[in-house]
PDB file of C-alpha atoms in Angstrom:
ATOM      1  CA  MET A   1       5.744 -25.721  -8.252  1.00  0.00           C
ATOM      2  CA  ALA A   2       6.917 -27.691  -5.678  1.00  0.00           C
ATOM      3  CA  ARG A   3       7.966 -25.125  -3.473  1.00  0.00           C
ATOM      4  CA  ALA A   4       3.804 -23.540  -3.587  1.00  0.00           C
ATOM      5  CA  GLY A   5       3.287 -27.594  -2.959  1.00  0.00           C
ATOM      6  CA  LEU A   6       5.088 -27.519   0.144  1.00  0.00           C
ATOM      7  CA  ALA A   7       3.377 -24.416   1.503  1.00  0.00           C
ATOM      8  CA  VAL A   8       0.105 -25.082   0.689  1.00  0.00           C
ATOM      9  CA  GLY A   9       0.776 -28.810   2.261  1.00  0.00           C
ATOM     10  CA  ALA A  10       2.246 -26.975   5.501  1.00  0.00           C
ATOM     11  CA  ALA A  11      -0.950 -25.393   5.829  1.00  0.00           C
ATOM     12  CA  MET A  12      -3.064 -27.929   5.379  1.00  0.00           C
ATOM     13  CA  VAL A  13      -1.247 -29.684   7.875  1.00  0.00           C
ATOM     14  CA  LEU A  14      -1.169 -27.004  10.350  1.00  0.00           C
ATOM     15  CA  ALA A  15      -4.682 -26.340  10.411  1.00  0.00           C
ATOM     16  CA  VAL A  16      -6.056 -30.480  10.572  1.00  0.00           C
ATOM     17  CA  CYS A  17      -2.918 -30.471  13.249  1.00  0.00           C
ATOM     18  CA  THR A  18      -3.299 -27.902  15.588  1.00  0.00           C
ATOM     19  CA  ALA A  19      -6.662 -27.903  16.105  1.00  0.00           C
ATOM     20  CA  GLY A  20      -8.256 -28.542  19.584  1.00  0.00           C
ATOM     21  CA  GLY A  21      -4.416 -28.364  20.936  1.00  0.00           C
ATOM     22  CA  ALA A  22      -3.145 -27.375  24.743  1.00  0.00           C
ATOM     23  CA  ASP A  23      -0.184 -24.982  24.918  1.00  0.00           C
ATOM     24  CA  ALA A  24       3.586 -26.167  26.422  1.00  0.00           C
ATOM     25  CA  ALA A  25       2.305 -24.352  29.696  1.00  0.00           C
ATOM     26  CA  GLN A  26      -0.805 -26.176  29.641  1.00  0.00           C
ATOM     27  CA  ALA A  27       0.147 -29.850  28.894  1.00  0.00           C
ATOM     28  CA  GLY A  28       3.121 -29.104  31.507  1.00  0.00           C
ATOM     29  CA  ALA A  29       5.423 -28.808  29.094  1.00  0.00           C
ATOM     30  CA  PRO A  30       8.767 -26.968  28.409  1.00  0.00           C
ATOM     31  CA  SER A  31       8.111 -24.095  25.608  1.00  0.00           C
ATOM     32  CA  PRO A  32      11.330 -24.540  22.616  1.00  0.00           C
ATOM     33  CA  GLY A  33      14.348 -23.335  24.665  1.00  0.00           C
ATOM     34  CA  GLN A  34      13.531 -24.066  28.019  1.00  0.00           C
ATOM     35  CA  PRO A  35      14.983 -27.195  29.668  1.00  0.00           C
ATOM     36  CA  ALA A  36      12.483 -30.171  30.105  1.00  0.00           C
ATOM     37  CA  ALA A  37      10.699 -30.886  33.346  1.00  0.00           C
ATOM     38  CA  SER A  38      12.778 -33.083  35.975  1.00  0.00           C
ATOM     39  CA  ALA A  39      11.575 -35.788  37.543  1.00  0.00           C
ATOM     40  CA  ALA A  40      10.942 -34.865  40.608  1.00  0.00           C
ATOM     41  CA  ALA A  41       8.365 -31.784  39.272  1.00  0.00           C
ATOM     42  CA  THR A  42       6.392 -34.113  37.655  1.00  0.00           C
ATOM     43  CA  SER A  43       2.977 -35.360  39.532  1.00  0.00           C
ATOM     44  CA  ALA A  44       0.646 -35.123  36.651  1.00  0.00           C
ATOM     45  CA  THR A  45      -2.044 -37.991  36.109  1.00  0.00           C
ATOM     46  CA  SER A  46      -2.668 -36.889  32.737  1.00  0.00           C
ATOM     47  CA  VAL A  47      -1.566 -34.718  30.062  1.00  0.00           C
ATOM     48  CA  ARG A  48      -2.268 -33.506  27.012  1.00  0.00           C
ATOM     49  CA  ILE A  49       0.246 -33.068  24.023  1.00  0.00           C
ATOM     50  CA  THR A  50      -0.418 -31.262  20.718  1.00  0.00           C
ATOM     51  CA  GLU A  51       1.961 -30.775  17.867  1.00  0.00           C
ATOM     52  CA  GLY A  52       5.403 -29.559  18.736  1.00  0.00           C
ATOM     53  CA  GLU A  53       5.196 -29.935  22.450  1.00  0.00           C
ATOM     54  CA  VAL A  54       6.514 -33.219  24.907  1.00  0.00           C
ATOM     55  CA  GLY A  55       5.197 -33.815  28.181  1.00  0.00           C
ATOM     56  CA  GLU A  56       5.502 -36.096  30.871  1.00  0.00           C
ATOM     57  CA  VAL A  57       3.544 -37.846  33.590  1.00  0.00           C
ATOM     58  CA  GLY A  58       4.570 -39.646  36.843  1.00  0.00           C
ATOM     59  CA  PRO A  59       3.842 -43.372  36.942  1.00  0.00           C
ATOM     60  CA  ARG A  60       0.183 -45.108  36.436  1.00  0.00           C
ATOM     61  CA  GLY A  61      -0.798 -41.730  34.188  1.00  0.00           C
ATOM     62  CA  THR A  62      -1.468 -41.090  30.715  1.00  0.00           C
ATOM     63  CA  ILE A  63      -0.889 -39.179  28.216  1.00  0.00           C
ATOM     64  CA  THR A  64      -3.156 -37.794  25.444  1.00  0.00           C
ATOM     65  CA  TYR A  65      -2.091 -37.142  22.382  1.00  0.00           C
ATOM     66  CA  PRO A  66      -5.007 -35.320  20.239  1.00  0.00           C
ATOM     67  CA  SER A  67      -5.615 -35.168  16.125  1.00  0.00           C
ATOM     68  CA  VAL A  68      -2.232 -37.561  14.874  1.00  0.00           C
ATOM     69  CA  THR A  69      -3.090 -36.895  11.551  1.00  0.00           C
ATOM     70  CA  SER A  70       0.250 -36.586   9.576  1.00  0.00           C
ATOM     71  CA  CYS A  71       1.864 -36.947  12.398  1.00  0.00           C
ATOM     72  CA  LEU A  72       4.023 -39.283  14.454  1.00  0.00           C
ATOM     73  CA  VAL A  73       4.533 -38.886  18.483  1.00  0.00           C
ATOM     74  CA  VAL A  74       7.064 -40.666  20.870  1.00  0.00           C
ATOM     75  CA  THR A  75       6.297 -42.398  24.235  1.00  0.00           C
ATOM     76  CA  VAL A  76       8.940 -43.326  26.523  1.00  0.00           C
ATOM     77  CA  LEU A  77       7.644 -45.583  29.580  1.00  0.00           C
ATOM     78  CA  LEU A  78      10.246 -45.604  32.410  1.00  0.00           C
ATOM     79  CA  ARG A  79      10.571 -48.475  34.085  1.00  0.00           C
ATOM     80  CA  ASP A  80       8.449 -46.675  37.312  1.00  0.00           C
ATOM     81  CA  GLY A  81       5.946 -46.338  35.002  1.00  0.00           C
ATOM     82  CA  GLY A  82       5.826 -43.050  33.719  1.00  0.00           C
ATOM     83  CA  LYS A  83       6.150 -41.534  30.760  1.00  0.00           C
ATOM     84  CA  VAL A  84       7.588 -39.222  28.855  1.00  0.00           C
ATOM     85  CA  GLY A  85       6.186 -38.088  25.528  1.00  0.00           C
ATOM     86  CA  GLY A  86       6.843 -35.824  22.328  1.00  0.00           C
ATOM     87  CA  HIS A  87       4.191 -34.888  19.248  1.00  0.00           C
ATOM     88  CA  ALA A  88       6.023 -34.606  16.503  1.00  0.00           C
ATOM     89  CA  SER A  89       4.631 -32.512  13.349  1.00  0.00           C
ATOM     90  CA  LEU A  90       5.264 -32.824   9.870  1.00  0.00           C
ATOM     91  CA  PHE A  91       6.013 -29.020  10.386  1.00  0.00           C
ATOM     92  CA  GLN A  92       6.956 -26.826  12.460  1.00  0.00           C
ATOM     93  CA  VAL A  93       4.178 -25.446  14.516  1.00  0.00           C
ATOM     94  CA  PRO A  94       4.790 -21.586  15.272  1.00  0.00           C
ATOM     95  CA  GLY A  95       6.472 -21.614  18.721  1.00  0.00           C
ATOM     96  CA  LYS A  96       6.665 -25.229  19.223  1.00  0.00           C
ATOM     97  CA  TYR A  97       9.468 -27.616  19.040  1.00  0.00           C
ATOM     98  CA  SER A  98       9.926 -29.271  15.090  1.00  0.00           C
ATOM     99  CA  SER A  99      10.828 -32.374  14.068  1.00  0.00           C
ATOM    100  CA  ASP A 100      14.305 -32.399  14.600  1.00  0.00           C
ATOM    101  CA  GLU A 101      14.033 -31.332  18.705  1.00  0.00           C
ATOM    102  CA  ILE A 102      11.701 -33.707  19.463  1.00  0.00           C
ATOM    103  CA  LEU A 103      13.633 -36.105  20.282  1.00  0.00           C
ATOM    104  CA  PRO A 104      16.841 -34.476  21.845  1.00  0.00           C
ATOM    105  CA  VAL A 105      14.099 -32.453  24.341  1.00  0.00           C
ATOM    106  CA  ILE A 106      12.567 -36.507  25.343  1.00  0.00           C
ATOM    107  CA  ARG A 107      15.920 -37.428  25.537  1.00  0.00           C
ATOM    108  CA  ARG A 108      16.773 -34.844  28.077  1.00  0.00           C
ATOM    109  CA  ALA A 109      13.417 -35.031  30.189  1.00  0.00           C
ATOM    110  CA  VAL A 110      14.401 -38.862  30.547  1.00  0.00           C
ATOM    111  CA  GLY A 111      17.685 -37.949  31.506  1.00  0.00           C
ATOM    112  CA  HIS A 112      19.122 -41.230  32.929  1.00  0.00           C
ATOM    113  CA  ARG A 113      16.041 -42.818  34.140  1.00  0.00           C
ATOM    114  CA  PRO A 114      15.734 -46.268  33.192  1.00  0.00           C
ATOM    115  CA  VAL A 115      13.650 -47.111  30.374  1.00  0.00           C
ATOM    116  CA  GLN A 116      11.162 -50.236  29.660  1.00  0.00           C
ATOM    117  CA  SER A 117      10.123 -49.281  25.936  1.00  0.00           C
ATOM    118  CA  VAL A 118       9.524 -46.381  23.641  1.00  0.00           C
ATOM    119  CA  ASP A 119       6.323 -46.218  21.208  1.00  0.00           C
ATOM    120  CA  VAL A 120       6.434 -44.572  17.996  1.00  0.00           C
ATOM    121  CA  SER A 121       2.578 -44.304  16.710  1.00  0.00           C
ATOM    122  CA  GLY A 122       0.627 -42.125  14.203  1.00  0.00           C
ATOM    123  CA  ALA A 123       1.107 -41.480  10.397  1.00  0.00           C
ATOM    124  CA  VAL A 124       4.102 -43.449   9.753  1.00  0.00           C
ATOM    125  CA  GLY A 125       2.940 -43.451   5.743  1.00  0.00           C
ATOM    126  CA  ALA A 126       3.681 -39.577   5.874  1.00  0.00           C
ATOM    127  CA  TRP A 127       7.393 -40.123   7.872  1.00  0.00           C
ATOM    128  CA  ASN A 128      10.892 -40.517   6.400  1.00  0.00           C
ATOM    129  CA  PRO A 129      12.952 -41.372   8.947  1.00  0.00           C
ATOM    130  CA  SER A 130      15.390 -38.289   8.140  1.00  0.00           C
ATOM    131  CA  TYR A 131      12.861 -35.680   9.379  1.00  0.00           C
ATOM    132  CA  PHE A 132      13.852 -36.726  12.818  1.00  0.00           C
ATOM    133  CA  ARG A 133      17.047 -35.133  11.143  1.00  0.00           C
ATOM    134  CA  LYS A 134      16.182 -32.359   9.964  1.00  0.00           C
ATOM    135  CA  ALA A 135      12.819 -30.961   9.754  1.00  0.00           C
ATOM    136  CA  VAL A 136      10.821 -30.480   6.666  1.00  0.00           C
ATOM    137  CA  GLU A 137      10.804 -26.287   7.082  1.00  0.00           C
ATOM    138  CA  ARG A 138      14.784 -26.616   7.318  1.00  0.00           C
ATOM    139  CA  TYR A 139      15.792 -27.428   3.542  1.00  0.00           C
ATOM    140  CA  THR A 140      15.422 -24.371   2.048  1.00  0.00           C
ATOM    141  CA  ASP A 141      17.426 -25.417  -0.887  1.00  0.00           C
ATOM    142  CA  THR A 142      16.420 -28.466  -1.954  1.00  0.00           C
ATOM    143  CA  ALA A 143      13.514 -29.527  -1.747  1.00  0.00           C
ATOM    144  CA  PRO A 144      13.056 -32.342   1.372  1.00  0.00           C
ATOM    145  CA  PRO A 145      12.724 -36.090   0.638  1.00  0.00           C
ATOM    146  CA  GLY A 146       9.117 -37.116   0.252  1.00  0.00           C
ATOM    147  CA  PRO A 147       7.705 -39.728   2.657  1.00  0.00           C
ATOM    148  CA  THR A 148       8.382 -43.159   2.709  1.00  0.00           C
ATOM    149  CA  GLY A 149       6.651 -45.042   5.821  1.00  0.00           C
ATOM    150  CA  ASP A 150       9.945 -46.910   6.401  1.00  0.00           C
ATOM    151  CA  ALA A 151       8.992 -48.343   9.764  1.00  0.00           C
ATOM    152  CA  GLN A 152      12.058 -49.785  10.109  1.00  0.00           C
ATOM    153  CA  GLY A 153      14.198 -46.782   9.157  1.00  0.00           C
ATOM    154  CA  ILE A 154      12.064 -44.636  12.313  1.00  0.00           C
ATOM    155  CA  GLY A 155      12.431 -47.228  14.766  1.00  0.00           C
ATOM    156  CA  ASP A 156      15.901 -46.667  14.295  1.00  0.00           C
ATOM    157  CA  ALA A 157      15.926 -43.047  14.298  1.00  0.00           C
ATOM    158  CA  VAL A 158      14.306 -42.782  17.257  1.00  0.00           C
ATOM    159  CA  ALA A 159      16.411 -45.785  19.020  1.00  0.00           C
ATOM    160  CA  ARG A 160      19.570 -43.670  17.859  1.00  0.00           C
ATOM    161  CA  LEU A 161      18.713 -40.492  18.794  1.00  0.00           C
ATOM    162  CA  LEU A 162      17.153 -41.040  22.306  1.00  0.00           C
ATOM    163  CA  GLY A 163      20.236 -42.845  22.577  1.00  0.00           C
ATOM    164  CA  GLN A 164      18.062 -46.303  23.265  1.00  0.00           C
ATOM    165  CA  PRO A 165      18.311 -50.281  22.233  1.00  0.00           C
ATOM    166  CA  ARG A 166      16.675 -50.481  18.819  1.00  0.00           C
ATOM    167  CA  GLY A 167      14.901 -53.724  20.822  1.00  0.00           C
ATOM    168  CA  LYS A 168      12.882 -51.300  22.942  1.00  0.00           C
ATOM    169  CA  VAL A 169      11.421 -48.805  20.091  1.00  0.00           C
ATOM    170  CA  THR A 170       8.041 -50.343  18.419  1.00  0.00           C
ATOM    171  CA  VAL A 171       6.629 -48.301  15.051  1.00  0.00           C
ATOM    172  CA  GLN A 172       2.853 -48.615  14.057  1.00  0.00           C
ATOM    173  CA  ASP A 173       0.773 -47.261  11.882  1.00  0.00           C
ATOM    174  CA  LEU A 174      -2.167 -46.204  13.320  1.00  0.00           C
ATOM    175  CA  PRO A 175      -5.224 -44.157  11.799  1.00  0.00           C
ATOM    176  CA  ASP A 176      -6.274 -40.592  11.996  1.00  0.00           C
ATOM    177  CA  GLY A 177      -7.385 -39.405  15.144  1.00  0.00           C
ATOM    178  CA  ASP A 178      -6.042 -39.064  18.631  1.00  0.00           C
ATOM    179  CA  ILE A 179      -3.770 -41.730  20.851  1.00  0.00           C
ATOM    180  CA  THR A 180      -3.677 -42.230  24.592  1.00  0.00           C
ATOM    181  CA  ARG A 181      -0.759 -44.103  26.432  1.00  0.00           C
TER     182      ARG A 181
END
């Protein structure tokens, strides 16, 4: 029964989250298994990052995360004004990054560049901090832990996995819709 509910929930989330999104190539982001873009290669002034994608814009650029319903988006604001962002979905979109892959890809894209702050926004109430360490779909023998809405725990997990001080990470629960950073 729990697995059937999870499957139905996954289908609903995928249908809602994937509506209207661009693919990783359009967003200038690497596909799973490909390296993140280097700082020198980033000249985009705006990018649209959909579920399971990571992308980057240069100084004064804008990242739009469309259809954030049950997702969390993570935006690393660099000291030079550039931004690296990822759109973490509760359930992996086929061919895209899962929730436990997003932060390592963001961390590689940031590299050794100085970070000013990290913004985590979206459906905090739908998340458990552990989803950044083990994606929901990776629980094959047991049911995944339920959402906790633990903003403090989410901030702690993001800081740890990005290698940033906790004080640089803010977490905010935002209503459904597009998020622009």
